[in-house]
């Protein structure tokens, strides 16, 4: 066997290392064998998920429906949760598109559920291989890259969400998009590094950064920021400027590629809500004191075991500081950079606003970047320890010592494997006949007129209404049934208010078009519900509603933004007004409209000004300036409001009749015979991409409380159609970006790039 020799700097000394290239392949094979055993329960899982995998698998199924119906795979209406939302218009989609592609490559011979879990298994299984070869492209020595691969899935944290097995497996969090991002991140960094250093393969670097971003935008941003470190590979100004120009080309090319996705995000950001039920730590992170206490106590990397990884990580960072080779600087700078950003707003405050997309970033999720670079510094420390022991003794003693050091890590991973396996098996054993009974109920719901279902929610009895260990509301999501229940996301303007659905108010059933109520045997039904099916522990009830449409009145206008309207919508929802068919018109601007008995101008979530219709001159902005003579009430707090605002303006009037309702995923229609000027309520989340036609003519839509869609109608007979219609230029921009990549490749071949 040929033996190559290479100088490796370690602990200030140079060592001659015999590198048997095949030994690393054998070592990687052993890692894969161990991981295969640890992850085997994930491959054999045959029971619905209990985590965010329900959300991701349902999105793949939604995408599959669009493919079969000739729809838009990457921008369509998803009706399953809240009151509907165009998830892919605001959310990355590549993992779901890739999953659907794998399903079709298998010719539908494998159920989509198993394709999905097979991909989870494959990505986790091969991540060490991926990391090893990516780090080699980043000019890590083989032993350092191999040590990082050994530790690549070794993290166990207290709070989760990092690069650990529990973030992705059946008994964990089900973070499918992050799994793809974790896998693509080292590949992307390696491609960008080679392009910045050599000036070759620009299209590949841009393509990988683009795919990473549409897998998870946070990791795409992280790769772009991290790539700045590449400029400091050599401390030569002329070389640095040349690499800077290459990095600019990558950045501009990436911006051109991602424009089709990012521009709609900015244009429609008012309709991408932020839940007030989410903890502030989700957006701001935890601050210096908490995070460093987690590191010192070992809970950030070694929760529930000896802090082996923590010691390796911190020691590795310190070892990297005096070293000259670039890979040391890359690891320690990356670790310090992302640890500093992970400290979040409690530490840095408004300074973080200079970071791109800082207002939308969940800073607590930056723990994944800390984990990635922690794996690198821990791997460096482990490799340096091995090299030192090998120099002082021999290969076998050094290997034995490193293996013994990692025993606590191996024990914790084996313990997690047993936990995952036990939970899955226990769930299967608990299912019994309930699975068949629920399947019959689901089939019954699908055969009935279209409407939403309420099976309880996570915060009430719905969390204990289960088949095995899986809540019924997860089974409904897997079956593609729309429900007012738990929320896998909180981005819809209606999301928070759907959590305040009152199952004992018939007007709430009507307003949300909840036609069906699914209850466990032990729970009484409201008096207005009619039982239509009993199957085992499942009782299915029907409630009379007007369908997805209703003629209503709107005597009040509300002017504010997506945050300031929160309390008003909640108070309106709890008032008698929904039952009387009296809704608020909501405008996310300050341009005063006429025709309302009351106009409320919100200064923030609590403060407001009220103006009436008889005012001769409304305020210039409605939000600032001197008081108008039209002011009837000014209050410093919504809870000190004039209670008349939430009382019905007389009994509900007969406004007309509705008939011939049609409903499908992206298309709804109804015929209205209107006897008095009114508003047609469409019981779906408002979004500007709902395109309305009245008698074939395009008509403006409006937002009604608590975030639903409305259309103003005059007396007469009208046929109203609504379609979710993505902007045509979005796909044109996507095609142009692909043309740009091809053109850039031609420029590179002509050597027209630096």
PDB file of C-alpha atoms in Angstrom, residues 332-607:
ATOM      1  CA  UNK A 332     -12.909  29.153  15.565  1.00  0.00           C
ATOM      2  CA  UNK A 333     -14.111  32.322  13.796  1.00  0.00           C
ATOM      3  CA  UNK A 334     -17.294  30.538  12.723  1.00  0.00           C
ATOM      4  CA  UNK A 335     -17.895  29.240  16.234  1.00  0.00           C
ATOM      5  CA  UNK A 336     -17.332  32.627  17.907  1.00  0.00           C
ATOM      6  CA  UNK A 337     -19.368  34.472  15.264  1.00  0.00           C
ATOM      7  CA  UNK A 338     -22.481  32.296  15.534  1.00  0.00           C
ATOM      8  CA  UNK A 339     -22.230  31.947  19.294  1.00  0.00           C
ATOM      9  CA  UNK A 340     -22.187  35.749  19.513  1.00  0.00           C
ATOM     10  CA  UNK A 341     -25.232  36.058  17.240  1.00  0.00           C
ATOM     11  CA  UNK A 342     -27.012  33.278  19.139  1.00  0.00           C
ATOM     12  CA  UNK A 343     -26.876  35.498  22.240  1.00  0.00           C
ATOM     13  CA  UNK A 344     -29.581  37.497  20.478  1.00  0.00           C
ATOM     14  CA  UNK A 345     -31.353  40.728  21.281  1.00  0.00           C
ATOM     15  CA  UNK A 346     -31.008  40.510  25.077  1.00  0.00           C
ATOM     16  CA  UNK A 347     -27.272  41.016  24.495  1.00  0.00           C
ATOM     17  CA  UNK A 348     -27.014  43.048  21.286  1.00  0.00           C
ATOM     18  CA  UNK A 349     -30.348  44.870  21.149  1.00  0.00           C
ATOM     19  CA  UNK A 350     -30.902  47.030  18.064  1.00  0.00           C
ATOM     20  CA  UNK A 351     -27.389  46.271  16.747  1.00  0.00           C
ATOM     21  CA  UNK A 352     -28.838  43.089  15.247  1.00  0.00           C
ATOM     22  CA  UNK A 353     -31.061  45.169  12.980  1.00  0.00           C
ATOM     23  CA  UNK A 354     -28.134  45.580  10.575  1.00  0.00           C
ATOM     24  CA  UNK A 355     -28.295  41.847   9.871  1.00  0.00           C
ATOM     25  CA  UNK A 356     -30.350  41.026   6.736  1.00  0.00           C
ATOM     26  CA  UNK A 357     -33.861  39.731   7.519  1.00  0.00           C
ATOM     27  CA  UNK A 358     -33.195  40.248  11.241  1.00  0.00           C
ATOM     28  CA  UNK A 359     -36.853  41.093  11.874  1.00  0.00           C
ATOM     29  CA  UNK A 360     -37.952  37.674  10.598  1.00  0.00           C
ATOM     30  CA  UNK A 361     -35.184  35.514  12.086  1.00  0.00           C
ATOM     31  CA  UNK A 362     -35.922  33.217  15.004  1.00  0.00           C
ATOM     32  CA  UNK A 363     -32.654  33.885  16.801  1.00  0.00           C
ATOM     33  CA  UNK A 364     -33.050  30.881  19.082  1.00  0.00           C
ATOM     34  CA  UNK A 365     -32.638  28.698  15.983  1.00  0.00           C
ATOM     35  CA  UNK A 366     -29.073  29.968  15.539  1.00  0.00           C
ATOM     36  CA  UNK A 367     -28.127  27.215  17.971  1.00  0.00           C
ATOM     37  CA  UNK A 368     -27.902  25.007  14.866  1.00  0.00           C
ATOM     38  CA  UNK A 369     -25.017  27.124  13.532  1.00  0.00           C
ATOM     39  CA  UNK A 370     -23.314  27.074  16.938  1.00  0.00           C
ATOM     40  CA  UNK A 371     -23.658  23.289  16.843  1.00  0.00           C
ATOM     41  CA  UNK A 372     -22.152  23.034  13.364  1.00  0.00           C
ATOM     42  CA  UNK A 373     -19.029  24.970  14.214  1.00  0.00           C
ATOM     43  CA  UNK A 374     -18.950  23.297  17.621  1.00  0.00           C
ATOM     44  CA  UNK A 375     -18.685  19.989  15.765  1.00  0.00           C
ATOM     45  CA  UNK A 376     -15.706  21.387  13.840  1.00  0.00           C
ATOM     46  CA  UNK A 377     -13.841  22.663  16.912  1.00  0.00           C
ATOM     47  CA  UNK A 378     -14.632  19.470  18.851  1.00  0.00           C
ATOM     48  CA  UNK A 379     -13.398  17.410  15.897  1.00  0.00           C
ATOM     49  CA  UNK A 380     -10.193  19.437  15.742  1.00  0.00           C
ATOM     50  CA  UNK A 381      -9.587  18.847  19.449  1.00  0.00           C
ATOM     51  CA  UNK A 382     -10.237  15.109  19.119  1.00  0.00           C
ATOM     52  CA  UNK A 383      -7.889  14.868  16.132  1.00  0.00           C
ATOM     53  CA  UNK A 384      -5.186  16.859  17.905  1.00  0.00           C
ATOM     54  CA  UNK A 385      -5.516  14.605  20.948  1.00  0.00           C
ATOM     55  CA  UNK A 386      -5.197  11.517  18.757  1.00  0.00           C
ATOM     56  CA  UNK A 387      -2.112  12.901  17.001  1.00  0.00           C
ATOM     57  CA  UNK A 388      -0.462  13.809  20.292  1.00  0.00           C
ATOM     58  CA  UNK A 389      -1.102  10.385  21.828  1.00  0.00           C
ATOM     59  CA  UNK A 390       0.012   8.674  18.632  1.00  0.00           C
ATOM     60  CA  UNK A 391       3.284  10.571  18.725  1.00  0.00           C
ATOM     61  CA  UNK A 392       3.856   9.758  22.393  1.00  0.00           C
ATOM     62  CA  UNK A 393       2.842   6.094  22.132  1.00  0.00           C
ATOM     63  CA  UNK A 394       1.394   4.364  19.073  1.00  0.00           C
ATOM     64  CA  UNK A 395      -1.687   4.204  16.859  1.00  0.00           C
ATOM     65  CA  UNK A 396      -3.503   1.573  18.916  1.00  0.00           C
ATOM     66  CA  UNK A 397      -3.113   3.324  22.261  1.00  0.00           C
ATOM     67  CA  UNK A 398      -4.204   6.638  20.737  1.00  0.00           C
ATOM     68  CA  UNK A 399      -7.252   5.015  19.152  1.00  0.00           C
ATOM     69  CA  UNK A 400      -8.173   3.197  22.365  1.00  0.00           C
ATOM     70  CA  UNK A 401      -7.899   6.396  24.409  1.00  0.00           C
ATOM     71  CA  UNK A 402     -10.168   8.323  21.992  1.00  0.00           C
ATOM     72  CA  UNK A 403     -12.718   5.505  21.965  1.00  0.00           C
ATOM     73  CA  UNK A 404     -12.789   5.409  25.768  1.00  0.00           C
ATOM     74  CA  UNK A 405     -13.222   9.182  25.842  1.00  0.00           C
ATOM     75  CA  UNK A 406     -16.295   8.900  23.624  1.00  0.00           C
ATOM     76  CA  UNK A 407     -18.002   6.128  25.619  1.00  0.00           C
ATOM     77  CA  UNK A 408     -20.435   8.580  27.345  1.00  0.00           C
ATOM     78  CA  UNK A 409     -21.394   9.910  23.900  1.00  0.00           C
ATOM     79  CA  UNK A 410     -21.975   6.405  22.551  1.00  0.00           C
ATOM     80  CA  UNK A 411     -24.014   5.439  25.618  1.00  0.00           C
ATOM     81  CA  UNK A 412     -26.294   8.467  25.285  1.00  0.00           C
ATOM     82  CA  UNK A 413     -26.850   7.793  21.573  1.00  0.00           C
ATOM     83  CA  UNK A 414     -27.683   4.154  22.292  1.00  0.00           C
ATOM     84  CA  UNK A 415     -30.025   5.258  25.063  1.00  0.00           C
ATOM     85  CA  UNK A 416     -31.806   7.577  22.664  1.00  0.00           C
ATOM     86  CA  UNK A 417     -32.103   4.765  20.123  1.00  0.00           C
ATOM     87  CA  UNK A 418     -33.804   2.567  22.721  1.00  0.00           C
ATOM     88  CA  UNK A 419     -36.112   5.415  23.706  1.00  0.00           C
ATOM     89  CA  UNK A 420     -37.092   6.100  20.102  1.00  0.00           C
ATOM     90  CA  UNK A 421     -37.657   2.401  19.413  1.00  0.00           C
ATOM     91  CA  UNK A 422     -39.699   1.911  22.598  1.00  0.00           C
ATOM     92  CA  UNK A 423     -41.944   4.901  21.956  1.00  0.00           C
ATOM     93  CA  UNK A 424     -42.669   3.767  18.403  1.00  0.00           C
ATOM     94  CA  UNK A 425     -43.455   0.184  19.481  1.00  0.00           C
ATOM     95  CA  UNK A 426     -45.627   1.329  22.380  1.00  0.00           C
ATOM     96  CA  UNK A 427     -47.594   3.533  20.038  1.00  0.00           C
ATOM     97  CA  UNK A 428     -48.218   0.648  17.649  1.00  0.00           C
ATOM     98  CA  UNK A 429     -49.371  -1.555  20.527  1.00  0.00           C
ATOM     99  CA  UNK A 430     -51.777   1.101  21.806  1.00  0.00           C
ATOM    100  CA  UNK A 431     -53.456   1.710  18.464  1.00  0.00           C
ATOM    101  CA  UNK A 432     -55.595  -1.427  18.488  1.00  0.00           C
ATOM    102  CA  UNK A 433     -58.934  -1.113  16.692  1.00  0.00           C
ATOM    103  CA  UNK A 434     -58.974   2.681  17.072  1.00  0.00           C
ATOM    104  CA  UNK A 435     -57.050   3.086  13.832  1.00  0.00           C
ATOM    105  CA  UNK A 436     -59.749   1.323  11.783  1.00  0.00           C
ATOM    106  CA  UNK A 437     -62.522   3.189  13.600  1.00  0.00           C
ATOM    107  CA  UNK A 438     -60.921   6.551  12.898  1.00  0.00           C
ATOM    108  CA  UNK A 439     -60.369   5.581   9.258  1.00  0.00           C
ATOM    109  CA  UNK A 440     -64.136   4.990   8.975  1.00  0.00           C
ATOM    110  CA  UNK A 441     -64.841   8.397  10.513  1.00  0.00           C
ATOM    111  CA  UNK A 442     -62.409  10.100   8.135  1.00  0.00           C
ATOM    112  CA  UNK A 443     -64.027   8.366   5.177  1.00  0.00           C
ATOM    113  CA  UNK A 444     -67.424   9.595   6.376  1.00  0.00           C
ATOM    114  CA  UNK A 445     -66.170  13.191   6.653  1.00  0.00           C
ATOM    115  CA  UNK A 446     -64.754  13.057   3.122  1.00  0.00           C
ATOM    116  CA  UNK A 447     -68.101  11.844   1.775  1.00  0.00           C
ATOM    117  CA  UNK A 448     -69.992  14.766   3.379  1.00  0.00           C
ATOM    118  CA  UNK A 449     -70.340  18.382   2.130  1.00  0.00           C
ATOM    119  CA  UNK A 450     -67.102  20.319   2.382  1.00  0.00           C
ATOM    120  CA  UNK A 451     -66.432  21.970   5.721  1.00  0.00           C
ATOM    121  CA  UNK A 452     -63.905  22.113   8.535  1.00  0.00           C
ATOM    122  CA  UNK A 453     -63.637  19.746  11.491  1.00  0.00           C
ATOM    123  CA  UNK A 454     -62.943  20.492  15.139  1.00  0.00           C
ATOM    124  CA  UNK A 455     -61.213  17.569  16.945  1.00  0.00           C
ATOM    125  CA  UNK A 456     -60.054  19.653  19.902  1.00  0.00           C
ATOM    126  CA  UNK A 457     -56.716  21.419  20.049  1.00  0.00           C
ATOM    127  CA  UNK A 458     -53.378  21.022  21.743  1.00  0.00           C
ATOM    128  CA  UNK A 459     -54.292  23.337  24.641  1.00  0.00           C
ATOM    129  CA  UNK A 460     -57.490  21.483  25.630  1.00  0.00           C
ATOM    130  CA  UNK A 461     -58.993  18.011  25.556  1.00  0.00           C
ATOM    131  CA  UNK A 462     -57.771  17.521  21.972  1.00  0.00           C
ATOM    132  CA  UNK A 463     -54.254  16.814  23.177  1.00  0.00           C
ATOM    133  CA  UNK A 464     -55.493  13.701  25.017  1.00  0.00           C
ATOM    134  CA  UNK A 465     -57.856  12.607  22.234  1.00  0.00           C
ATOM    135  CA  UNK A 466     -55.507  10.084  20.630  1.00  0.00           C
ATOM    136  CA  UNK A 467     -55.060   6.961  18.624  1.00  0.00           C
ATOM    137  CA  UNK A 468     -52.140   5.365  20.384  1.00  0.00           C
ATOM    138  CA  UNK A 469     -49.846   8.285  21.217  1.00  0.00           C
ATOM    139  CA  UNK A 470     -50.855  10.352  18.182  1.00  0.00           C
ATOM    140  CA  UNK A 471     -53.521  13.064  18.647  1.00  0.00           C
ATOM    141  CA  UNK A 472     -56.514  12.782  16.350  1.00  0.00           C
ATOM    142  CA  UNK A 473     -55.833  16.224  14.882  1.00  0.00           C
ATOM    143  CA  UNK A 474     -52.561  14.856  13.464  1.00  0.00           C
ATOM    144  CA  UNK A 475     -54.464  12.021  11.791  1.00  0.00           C
ATOM    145  CA  UNK A 476     -56.786  14.566  10.159  1.00  0.00           C
ATOM    146  CA  UNK A 477     -53.788  16.501   8.797  1.00  0.00           C
ATOM    147  CA  UNK A 478     -52.344  13.286   7.358  1.00  0.00           C
ATOM    148  CA  UNK A 479     -55.696  12.642   5.700  1.00  0.00           C
ATOM    149  CA  UNK A 480     -55.777  16.131   4.130  1.00  0.00           C
ATOM    150  CA  UNK A 481     -58.836  17.264   6.107  1.00  0.00           C
ATOM    151  CA  UNK A 482     -59.201  20.936   6.967  1.00  0.00           C
ATOM    152  CA  UNK A 483     -59.578  21.549  10.679  1.00  0.00           C
ATOM    153  CA  UNK A 484     -59.782  24.317  13.243  1.00  0.00           C
ATOM    154  CA  UNK A 485     -57.470  22.781  15.778  1.00  0.00           C
ATOM    155  CA  UNK A 486     -53.742  22.854  16.515  1.00  0.00           C
ATOM    156  CA  UNK A 487     -51.427  25.152  14.551  1.00  0.00           C
ATOM    157  CA  UNK A 488     -48.183  23.837  13.041  1.00  0.00           C
ATOM    158  CA  UNK A 489     -47.461  27.462  12.069  1.00  0.00           C
ATOM    159  CA  UNK A 490     -48.746  30.853  13.170  1.00  0.00           C
ATOM    160  CA  UNK A 491     -48.206  32.895   9.999  1.00  0.00           C
ATOM    161  CA  UNK A 492     -51.831  33.303   8.903  1.00  0.00           C
ATOM    162  CA  UNK A 493     -53.559  36.491  10.072  1.00  0.00           C
ATOM    163  CA  UNK A 494     -56.358  34.268  11.399  1.00  0.00           C
ATOM    164  CA  UNK A 495     -54.098  31.836  13.257  1.00  0.00           C
ATOM    165  CA  UNK A 496     -54.222  33.240  16.786  1.00  0.00           C
ATOM    166  CA  UNK A 497     -57.971  33.799  16.600  1.00  0.00           C
ATOM    167  CA  UNK A 498     -58.674  30.251  15.461  1.00  0.00           C
ATOM    168  CA  UNK A 499     -57.139  29.168  18.774  1.00  0.00           C
ATOM    169  CA  UNK A 500     -59.968  31.105  20.457  1.00  0.00           C
ATOM    170  CA  UNK A 501     -62.669  29.097  18.680  1.00  0.00           C
ATOM    171  CA  UNK A 502     -65.431  28.431  21.229  1.00  0.00           C
ATOM    172  CA  UNK A 503     -66.994  25.003  20.741  1.00  0.00           C
ATOM    173  CA  UNK A 504     -70.103  26.036  22.698  1.00  0.00           C
ATOM    174  CA  UNK A 505     -70.943  29.008  20.454  1.00  0.00           C
ATOM    175  CA  UNK A 506     -72.880  28.093  17.342  1.00  0.00           C
ATOM    176  CA  UNK A 507     -71.951  31.402  15.698  1.00  0.00           C
ATOM    177  CA  UNK A 508     -68.264  30.423  15.926  1.00  0.00           C
ATOM    178  CA  UNK A 509     -68.999  27.155  14.119  1.00  0.00           C
ATOM    179  CA  UNK A 510     -70.745  29.165  11.399  1.00  0.00           C
ATOM    180  CA  UNK A 511     -68.096  31.902  11.136  1.00  0.00           C
ATOM    181  CA  UNK A 512     -65.252  29.375  10.802  1.00  0.00           C
ATOM    182  CA  UNK A 513     -67.426  26.988   8.745  1.00  0.00           C
ATOM    183  CA  UNK A 514     -66.774  24.163  11.187  1.00  0.00           C
ATOM    184  CA  UNK A 515     -69.422  21.738   9.939  1.00  0.00           C
ATOM    185  CA  UNK A 516     -68.197  18.748  11.910  1.00  0.00           C
ATOM    186  CA  UNK A 517     -67.295  18.153  15.524  1.00  0.00           C
ATOM    187  CA  UNK A 518     -65.296  15.036  16.406  1.00  0.00           C
ATOM    188  CA  UNK A 519     -65.445  14.123  20.096  1.00  0.00           C
ATOM    189  CA  UNK A 520     -64.220  11.302  22.302  1.00  0.00           C
ATOM    190  CA  UNK A 521     -66.868   9.170  23.942  1.00  0.00           C
ATOM    191  CA  UNK A 522     -66.377  10.839  27.325  1.00  0.00           C
ATOM    192  CA  UNK A 523     -67.017  14.407  26.137  1.00  0.00           C
ATOM    193  CA  UNK A 524     -70.542  15.878  25.846  1.00  0.00           C
ATOM    194  CA  UNK A 525     -71.556  17.617  22.638  1.00  0.00           C
ATOM    195  CA  UNK A 526     -73.140  21.094  22.489  1.00  0.00           C
ATOM    196  CA  UNK A 527     -76.947  21.137  22.204  1.00  0.00           C
ATOM    197  CA  UNK A 528     -76.922  22.424  18.614  1.00  0.00           C
ATOM    198  CA  UNK A 529     -74.817  19.458  17.342  1.00  0.00           C
ATOM    199  CA  UNK A 530     -76.423  16.452  15.644  1.00  0.00           C
ATOM    200  CA  UNK A 531     -74.675  13.091  15.866  1.00  0.00           C
ATOM    201  CA  UNK A 532     -74.186  11.440  12.482  1.00  0.00           C
ATOM    202  CA  UNK A 533     -71.744   8.617  13.263  1.00  0.00           C
ATOM    203  CA  UNK A 534     -70.503   6.638  16.246  1.00  0.00           C
ATOM    204  CA  UNK A 535     -67.526   4.363  15.768  1.00  0.00           C
ATOM    205  CA  UNK A 536     -65.679   3.035  18.801  1.00  0.00           C
ATOM    206  CA  UNK A 537     -64.535   5.956  20.915  1.00  0.00           C
ATOM    207  CA  UNK A 538     -65.235   8.436  18.106  1.00  0.00           C
ATOM    208  CA  UNK A 539     -68.440  10.467  17.932  1.00  0.00           C
ATOM    209  CA  UNK A 540     -68.958  12.597  14.822  1.00  0.00           C
ATOM    210  CA  UNK A 541     -71.446  15.475  14.927  1.00  0.00           C
ATOM    211  CA  UNK A 542     -72.737  17.844  12.279  1.00  0.00           C
ATOM    212  CA  UNK A 543     -73.461  21.534  12.860  1.00  0.00           C
ATOM    213  CA  UNK A 544     -75.573  23.715  10.567  1.00  0.00           C
ATOM    214  CA  UNK A 545     -73.518  26.458   8.865  1.00  0.00           C
ATOM    215  CA  UNK A 546     -73.976  28.653   5.803  1.00  0.00           C
ATOM    216  CA  UNK A 547     -70.945  27.039   4.151  1.00  0.00           C
ATOM    217  CA  UNK A 548     -67.852  28.921   3.085  1.00  0.00           C
ATOM    218  CA  UNK A 549     -69.876  32.059   2.328  1.00  0.00           C
ATOM    219  CA  UNK A 550     -72.256  34.344   4.202  1.00  0.00           C
ATOM    220  CA  UNK A 551     -73.784  37.792   3.632  1.00  0.00           C
ATOM    221  CA  UNK A 552     -72.825  40.122   6.485  1.00  0.00           C
ATOM    222  CA  UNK A 553     -72.639  43.807   7.416  1.00  0.00           C
ATOM    223  CA  UNK A 554     -69.576  45.870   8.261  1.00  0.00           C
ATOM    224  CA  UNK A 555     -70.447  49.030  10.224  1.00  0.00           C
ATOM    225  CA  UNK A 556     -66.934  49.525  11.662  1.00  0.00           C
ATOM    226  CA  UNK A 557     -63.561  50.155   9.998  1.00  0.00           C
ATOM    227  CA  UNK A 558     -60.292  49.365  11.742  1.00  0.00           C
ATOM    228  CA  UNK A 559     -57.023  50.994  10.619  1.00  0.00           C
ATOM    229  CA  UNK A 560     -53.707  49.599  11.853  1.00  0.00           C
ATOM    230  CA  UNK A 561     -51.142  46.902  11.139  1.00  0.00           C
ATOM    231  CA  UNK A 562     -50.910  43.140  11.629  1.00  0.00           C
ATOM    232  CA  UNK A 563     -49.827  43.574  15.251  1.00  0.00           C
ATOM    233  CA  UNK A 564     -52.000  46.479  16.411  1.00  0.00           C
ATOM    234  CA  UNK A 565     -55.263  44.792  15.329  1.00  0.00           C
ATOM    235  CA  UNK A 566     -54.675  41.800  17.614  1.00  0.00           C
ATOM    236  CA  UNK A 567     -56.653  42.850  20.714  1.00  0.00           C
ATOM    237  CA  UNK A 568     -59.483  44.349  18.674  1.00  0.00           C
ATOM    238  CA  UNK A 569     -59.988  41.128  16.729  1.00  0.00           C
ATOM    239  CA  UNK A 570     -59.920  39.097  19.926  1.00  0.00           C
ATOM    240  CA  UNK A 571     -62.447  41.345  21.675  1.00  0.00           C
ATOM    241  CA  UNK A 572     -64.683  41.298  18.599  1.00  0.00           C
ATOM    242  CA  UNK A 573     -64.484  37.481  18.457  1.00  0.00           C
ATOM    243  CA  UNK A 574     -65.569  37.207  22.086  1.00  0.00           C
ATOM    244  CA  UNK A 575     -68.428  39.688  21.628  1.00  0.00           C
ATOM    245  CA  UNK A 576     -71.965  38.978  20.288  1.00  0.00           C
ATOM    246  CA  UNK A 577     -71.118  40.640  16.950  1.00  0.00           C
ATOM    247  CA  UNK A 578     -70.127  37.457  15.016  1.00  0.00           C
ATOM    248  CA  UNK A 579     -73.543  35.959  15.769  1.00  0.00           C
ATOM    249  CA  UNK A 580     -75.282  39.105  14.532  1.00  0.00           C
ATOM    250  CA  UNK A 581     -73.366  39.088  11.259  1.00  0.00           C
ATOM    251  CA  UNK A 582     -71.583  42.375  12.015  1.00  0.00           C
ATOM    252  CA  UNK A 583     -67.913  42.339  11.071  1.00  0.00           C
ATOM    253  CA  UNK A 584     -65.116  44.893  11.185  1.00  0.00           C
ATOM    254  CA  UNK A 585     -63.414  45.948   7.949  1.00  0.00           C
ATOM    255  CA  UNK A 586     -59.658  45.921   8.507  1.00  0.00           C
ATOM    256  CA  UNK A 587     -57.263  48.147   6.580  1.00  0.00           C
ATOM    257  CA  UNK A 588     -53.522  47.783   7.055  1.00  0.00           C
ATOM    258  CA  UNK A 589     -52.930  51.416   6.118  1.00  0.00           C
ATOM    259  CA  UNK A 590     -54.200  54.851   7.206  1.00  0.00           C
ATOM    260  CA  UNK A 591     -56.175  55.924   4.107  1.00  0.00           C
ATOM    261  CA  UNK A 592     -59.634  56.754   5.451  1.00  0.00           C
ATOM    262  CA  UNK A 593     -62.644  55.142   3.740  1.00  0.00           C
ATOM    263  CA  UNK A 594     -66.217  56.384   3.936  1.00  0.00           C
ATOM    264  CA  UNK A 595     -69.403  54.456   4.643  1.00  0.00           C
ATOM    265  CA  UNK A 596     -68.676  53.270   8.193  1.00  0.00           C
ATOM    266  CA  UNK A 597     -70.525  54.212  11.356  1.00  0.00           C
ATOM    267  CA  UNK A 598     -67.277  54.049  13.316  1.00  0.00           C
ATOM    268  CA  UNK A 599     -63.650  54.314  12.248  1.00  0.00           C
ATOM    269  CA  UNK A 600     -60.987  53.170  14.682  1.00  0.00           C
ATOM    270  CA  UNK A 601     -57.393  54.318  14.171  1.00  0.00           C
ATOM    271  CA  UNK A 602     -54.953  52.175  16.108  1.00  0.00           C
ATOM    272  CA  UNK A 603     -51.763  53.700  17.486  1.00  0.00           C
ATOM    273  CA  UNK A 604     -50.566  50.361  18.850  1.00  0.00           C
ATOM    274  CA  UNK A 605     -52.176  47.196  20.233  1.00  0.00           C
ATOM    275  CA  UNK A 606     -53.802  49.114  23.086  1.00  0.00           C
ATOM    276  CA  UNK A 607     -54.139  52.795  22.120  1.00  0.00           C
TER     277      UNK A 607
END
